[in-house]
C-alpha positions as MATLAB code, in Angstrom:
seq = 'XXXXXXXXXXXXXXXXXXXXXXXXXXXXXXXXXXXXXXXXXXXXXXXXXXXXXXXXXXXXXXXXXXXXXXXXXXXXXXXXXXXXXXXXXXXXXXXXXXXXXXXXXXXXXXXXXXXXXXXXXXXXXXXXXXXXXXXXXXXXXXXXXXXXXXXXXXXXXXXXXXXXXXXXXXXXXXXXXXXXXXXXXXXXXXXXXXXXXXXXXXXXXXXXXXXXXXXXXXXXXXXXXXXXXXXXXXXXXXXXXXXXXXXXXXXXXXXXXXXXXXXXXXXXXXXXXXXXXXXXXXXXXXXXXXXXXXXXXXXX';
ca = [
      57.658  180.783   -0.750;
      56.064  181.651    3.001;
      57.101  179.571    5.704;
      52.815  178.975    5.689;
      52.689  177.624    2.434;
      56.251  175.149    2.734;
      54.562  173.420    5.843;
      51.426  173.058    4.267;
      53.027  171.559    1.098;
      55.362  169.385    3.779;
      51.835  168.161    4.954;
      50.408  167.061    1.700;
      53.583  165.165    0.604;
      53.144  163.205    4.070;
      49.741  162.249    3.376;
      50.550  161.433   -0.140;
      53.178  159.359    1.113;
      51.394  157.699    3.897;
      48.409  156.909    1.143;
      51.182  155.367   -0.751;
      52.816  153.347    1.839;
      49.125  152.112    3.244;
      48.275  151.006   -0.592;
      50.505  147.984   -0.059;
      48.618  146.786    2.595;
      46.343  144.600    1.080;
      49.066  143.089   -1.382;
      50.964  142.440    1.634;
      48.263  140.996    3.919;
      47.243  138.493    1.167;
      50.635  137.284    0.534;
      50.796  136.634    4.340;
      47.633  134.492    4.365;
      49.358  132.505    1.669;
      52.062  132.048    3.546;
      49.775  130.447    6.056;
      48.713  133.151    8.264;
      45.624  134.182    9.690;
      44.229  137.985   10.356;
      44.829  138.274   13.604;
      48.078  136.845   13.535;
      49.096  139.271   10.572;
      47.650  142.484   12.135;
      49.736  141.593   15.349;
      53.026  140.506   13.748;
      53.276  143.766   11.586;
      52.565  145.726   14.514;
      55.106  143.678   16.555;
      57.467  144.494   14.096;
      56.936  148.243   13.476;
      57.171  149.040   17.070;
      60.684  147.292   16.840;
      62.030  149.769   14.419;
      60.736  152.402   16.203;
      62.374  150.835   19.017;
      65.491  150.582   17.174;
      65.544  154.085   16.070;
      64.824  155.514   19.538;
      67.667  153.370   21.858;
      69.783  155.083   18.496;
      69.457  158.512   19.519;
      70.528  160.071   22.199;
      68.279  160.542   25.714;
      66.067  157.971   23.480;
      65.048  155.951   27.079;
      64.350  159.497   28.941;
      62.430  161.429   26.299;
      60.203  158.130   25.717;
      59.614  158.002   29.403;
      58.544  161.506   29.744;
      56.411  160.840   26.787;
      54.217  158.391   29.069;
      52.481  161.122   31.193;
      49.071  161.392   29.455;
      49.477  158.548   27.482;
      45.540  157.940   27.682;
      45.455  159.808   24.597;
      47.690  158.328   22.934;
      45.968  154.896   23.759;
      43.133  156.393   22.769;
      43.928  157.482   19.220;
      45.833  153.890   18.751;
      42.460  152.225   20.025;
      41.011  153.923   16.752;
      43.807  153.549   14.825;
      46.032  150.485   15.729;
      43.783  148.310   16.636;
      40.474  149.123   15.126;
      41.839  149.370   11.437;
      44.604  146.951   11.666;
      41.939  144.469   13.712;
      38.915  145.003   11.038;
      40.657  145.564    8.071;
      43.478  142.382    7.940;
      39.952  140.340    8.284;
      38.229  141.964    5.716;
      40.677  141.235    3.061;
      39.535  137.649    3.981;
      36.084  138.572    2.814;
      36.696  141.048   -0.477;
      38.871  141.929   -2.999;
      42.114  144.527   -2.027;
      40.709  147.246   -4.184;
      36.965  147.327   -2.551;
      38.619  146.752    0.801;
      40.365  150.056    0.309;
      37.403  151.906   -0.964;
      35.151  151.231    1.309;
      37.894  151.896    4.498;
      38.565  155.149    3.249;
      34.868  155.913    2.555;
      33.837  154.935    6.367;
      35.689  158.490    7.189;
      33.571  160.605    5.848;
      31.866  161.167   10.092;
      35.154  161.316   11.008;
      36.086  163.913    8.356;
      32.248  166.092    9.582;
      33.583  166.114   13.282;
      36.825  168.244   11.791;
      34.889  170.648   10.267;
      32.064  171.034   12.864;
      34.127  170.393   16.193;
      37.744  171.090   15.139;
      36.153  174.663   13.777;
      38.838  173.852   10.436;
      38.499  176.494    7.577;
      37.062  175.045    5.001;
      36.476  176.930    1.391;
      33.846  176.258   -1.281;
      36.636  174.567   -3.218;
      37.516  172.291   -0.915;
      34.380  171.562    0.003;
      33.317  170.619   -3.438;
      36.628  168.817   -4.154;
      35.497  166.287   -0.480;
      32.009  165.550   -1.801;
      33.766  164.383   -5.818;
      36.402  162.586   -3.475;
      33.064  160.552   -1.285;
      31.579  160.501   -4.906;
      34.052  159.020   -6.644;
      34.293  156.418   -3.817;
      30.634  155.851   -4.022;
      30.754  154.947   -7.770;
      33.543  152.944   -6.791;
      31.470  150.713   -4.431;
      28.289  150.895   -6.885;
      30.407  149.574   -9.886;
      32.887  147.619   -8.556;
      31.755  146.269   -5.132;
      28.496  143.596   -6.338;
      30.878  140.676   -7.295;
      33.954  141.556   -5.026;
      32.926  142.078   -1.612;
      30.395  140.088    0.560;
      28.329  141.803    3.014;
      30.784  140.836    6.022;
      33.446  142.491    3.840;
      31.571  145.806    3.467;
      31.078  145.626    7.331;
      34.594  144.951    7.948;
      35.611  147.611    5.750;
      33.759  150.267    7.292;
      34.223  149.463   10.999;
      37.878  149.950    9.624;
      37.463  153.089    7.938;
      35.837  154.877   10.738;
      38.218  154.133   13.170;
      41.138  155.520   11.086;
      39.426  158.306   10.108;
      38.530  159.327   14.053;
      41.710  158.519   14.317;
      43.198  161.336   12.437;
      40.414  164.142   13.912;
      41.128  162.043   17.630;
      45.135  163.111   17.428;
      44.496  166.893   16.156;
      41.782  167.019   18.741;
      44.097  166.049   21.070;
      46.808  168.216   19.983;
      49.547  165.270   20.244;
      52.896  165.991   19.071;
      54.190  163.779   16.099;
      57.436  163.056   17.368;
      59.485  159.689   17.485;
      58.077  159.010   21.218;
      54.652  159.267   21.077;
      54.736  157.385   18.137;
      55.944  154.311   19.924;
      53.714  154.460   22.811;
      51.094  154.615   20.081;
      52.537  151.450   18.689;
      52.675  150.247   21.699;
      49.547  150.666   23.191;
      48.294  149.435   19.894;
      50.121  146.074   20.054;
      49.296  145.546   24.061;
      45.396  146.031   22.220;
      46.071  143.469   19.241;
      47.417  140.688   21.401;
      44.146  140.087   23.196;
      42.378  138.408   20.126;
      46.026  137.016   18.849;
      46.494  135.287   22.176;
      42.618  134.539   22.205;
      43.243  132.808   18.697;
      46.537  130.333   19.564;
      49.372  132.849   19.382;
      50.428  131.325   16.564;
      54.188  131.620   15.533;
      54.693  132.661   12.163;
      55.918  130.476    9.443;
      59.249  130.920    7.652;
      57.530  131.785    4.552;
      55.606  134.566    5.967;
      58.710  136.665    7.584;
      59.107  138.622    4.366;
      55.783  139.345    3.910;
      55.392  140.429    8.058;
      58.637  142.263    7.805;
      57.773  144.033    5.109;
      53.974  144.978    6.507;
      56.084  146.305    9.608;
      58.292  148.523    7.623;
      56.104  149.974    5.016;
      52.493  150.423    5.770;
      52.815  149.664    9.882;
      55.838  152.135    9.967;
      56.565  154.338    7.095;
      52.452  154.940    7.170;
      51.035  155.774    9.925;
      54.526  158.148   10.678;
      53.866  159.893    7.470;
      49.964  160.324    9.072;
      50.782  161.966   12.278;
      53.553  163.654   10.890;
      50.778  165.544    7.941;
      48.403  166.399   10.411;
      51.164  168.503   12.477;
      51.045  170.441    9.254;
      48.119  170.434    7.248;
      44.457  170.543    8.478;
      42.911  166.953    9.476;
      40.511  166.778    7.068;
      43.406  167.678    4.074;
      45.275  164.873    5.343;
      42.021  162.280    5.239;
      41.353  164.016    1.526;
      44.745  163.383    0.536;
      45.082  159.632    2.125;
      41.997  159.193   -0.060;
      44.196  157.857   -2.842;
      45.278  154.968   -1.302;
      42.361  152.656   -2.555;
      44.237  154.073   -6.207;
      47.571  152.767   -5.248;
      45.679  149.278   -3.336;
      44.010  148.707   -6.634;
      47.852  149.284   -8.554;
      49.148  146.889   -6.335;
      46.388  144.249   -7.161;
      46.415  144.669  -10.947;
      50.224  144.034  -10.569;
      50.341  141.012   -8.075;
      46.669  139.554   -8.264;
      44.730  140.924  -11.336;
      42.153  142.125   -9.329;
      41.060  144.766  -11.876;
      38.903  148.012  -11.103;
      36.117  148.132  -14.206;
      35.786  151.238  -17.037;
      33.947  153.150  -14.710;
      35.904  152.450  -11.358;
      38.767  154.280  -13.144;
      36.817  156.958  -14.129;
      35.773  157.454  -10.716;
      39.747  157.096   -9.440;
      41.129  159.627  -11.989;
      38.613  161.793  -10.556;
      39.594  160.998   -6.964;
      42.910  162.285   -7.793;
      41.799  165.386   -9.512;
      39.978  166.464   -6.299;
      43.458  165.770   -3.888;
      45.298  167.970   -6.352;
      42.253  170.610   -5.622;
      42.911  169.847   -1.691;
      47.039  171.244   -1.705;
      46.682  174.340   -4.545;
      46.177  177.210   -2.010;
      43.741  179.631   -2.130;
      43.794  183.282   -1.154;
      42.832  183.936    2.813;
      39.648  185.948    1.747;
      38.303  183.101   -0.345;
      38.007  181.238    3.212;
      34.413  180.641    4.664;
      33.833  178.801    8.125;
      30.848  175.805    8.196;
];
């Protein structure tokens, strides 16, 4: 197998992973509010705690302090990209689980990238084939059918609004980093954390600062390890790789793994059809990774 093809599969398996880790999210987040919680104390806490580990890991390793200061220079990218990414979707999305159920949360975030997903293609010049083009509009599709058959009685307006503020801010946040051409190391990660947390204590402090409750370390700690951490490394680390627009494809599945999560924990159940339209979600990701022969390749 071609060097080519090993980094492009080691960019799909990030995404998938990062789709995987983000579809605990909701679970998470509503566990937290449980505990006693509110959103902007959750969306701060788990980003509190996910730029400790990455703080952890970095003092670990050696020339950790010097590598993260050199990192700094520019850094207005980086804020920039956490602005859309950090704070945007943590900011808009903990809230909207507030207003609708985990599964349409996650439908509708991931469908609010579809501008984010047309400014790859038309500004990042990204080769796209007929293929792949047909397997993003079934992936949009299916999401569409989602929202038509499963969003009436789960998600209130403010919910949809929410959800879609969310989703367009991750999903710029994906074409903002390749547009950028930001490396996906350890560093830059943290100053995106960072910058991200520095963002999400404005409306924490604005809301009481509250301290969390005993009962809601778990939950925090584990928001901060999985989706916080785990996720968004597994993001940058597929769009070193893979195209931008592969990697927002491939994170597609996460409303598939958010609604899994919420069948297990909360019985919030997708209907006949809104599994119809996952399987087919799926189908189209596996369409995204099988590669296709260089003459096959058009440019939109």
């Amino acid at each position: 197998m071609s060097r080519v093809r090993v980094l492009s599969l080691a960019g799909a398996v990030f995404a998938l992973l990062a789709a995987m880790f983000n579809g605990t999210v909701g679970v998470l987040s509503r566990f937290a509010f449980d505990a006693g919680l509110d959103s902007e104390s959750v969306a701060f806490w788990r980003c509190a705690l996910a730029l400790s580990i990455a703080t952890l890991v970095i003092l670990s390793r050696p020339n950790g302090i010097q590598r993260l200061v050199s990192t700094f220079a520019n850094s207005w990218k980086i804020a920039v990209c956490s602005g859309l990414g950090i704070f945007t979707l943590y900011h808009f999305e903990t809230m909207a689980f507030q207003h609708a159920s985990i599964p349409f949360v996650a439908i509708v975030v991931f469908s609010g990238a579809i501008c984010a997903i047309a400014l790859n293609i038309f500004i990042l010049k990204e080769d796209v084939t007929f293929r792949k083009l047909t397997a993003i509009v079934v992936v949009f599709g299916g999401g569409a059918t989602l929202i038509a058959s499963d969003g009436t009685g789960t998600g209130s307006v403010t919910g949809i609004w929410l959800s879609l503020i969310a989703g367009l801010g991750y999903g710029s946040f994906i074409f903002a980093w390749k547009f950028f051409r930001l490396r996906s190391t350890l560093p830059t990660f943290w100053w995106f954390l960072a910058y991200g947390l520095m963002m999400l204590s404005v409306p924490f402090v604005m809301d009481g600062a509250t301290i969390p409750p005993a009962s809601s370390i778990a939950w925090l700690v584990l928001l901060g390890i999985f989706p916080s951490f785990c996720g968004f490394y597994c993001t940058i680390l597929s769009v070193q790789y893979i195209e931008a627009y592969k990697t927002q494809v491939i994170e597609s599945s996460e409303p598939v793994f958010s609604a899994l999560c919420a069948a297990i924990f909360f019985h919030e159940l997708l209907s006949g059809v809104g599994m119809i339209a996952a399987i087919a979600i799926i189908l189209a990701i596996i369409v995204t990774v099988i590669p296709e022969p260089k003459t096959r390749r058009i440019r939109i």
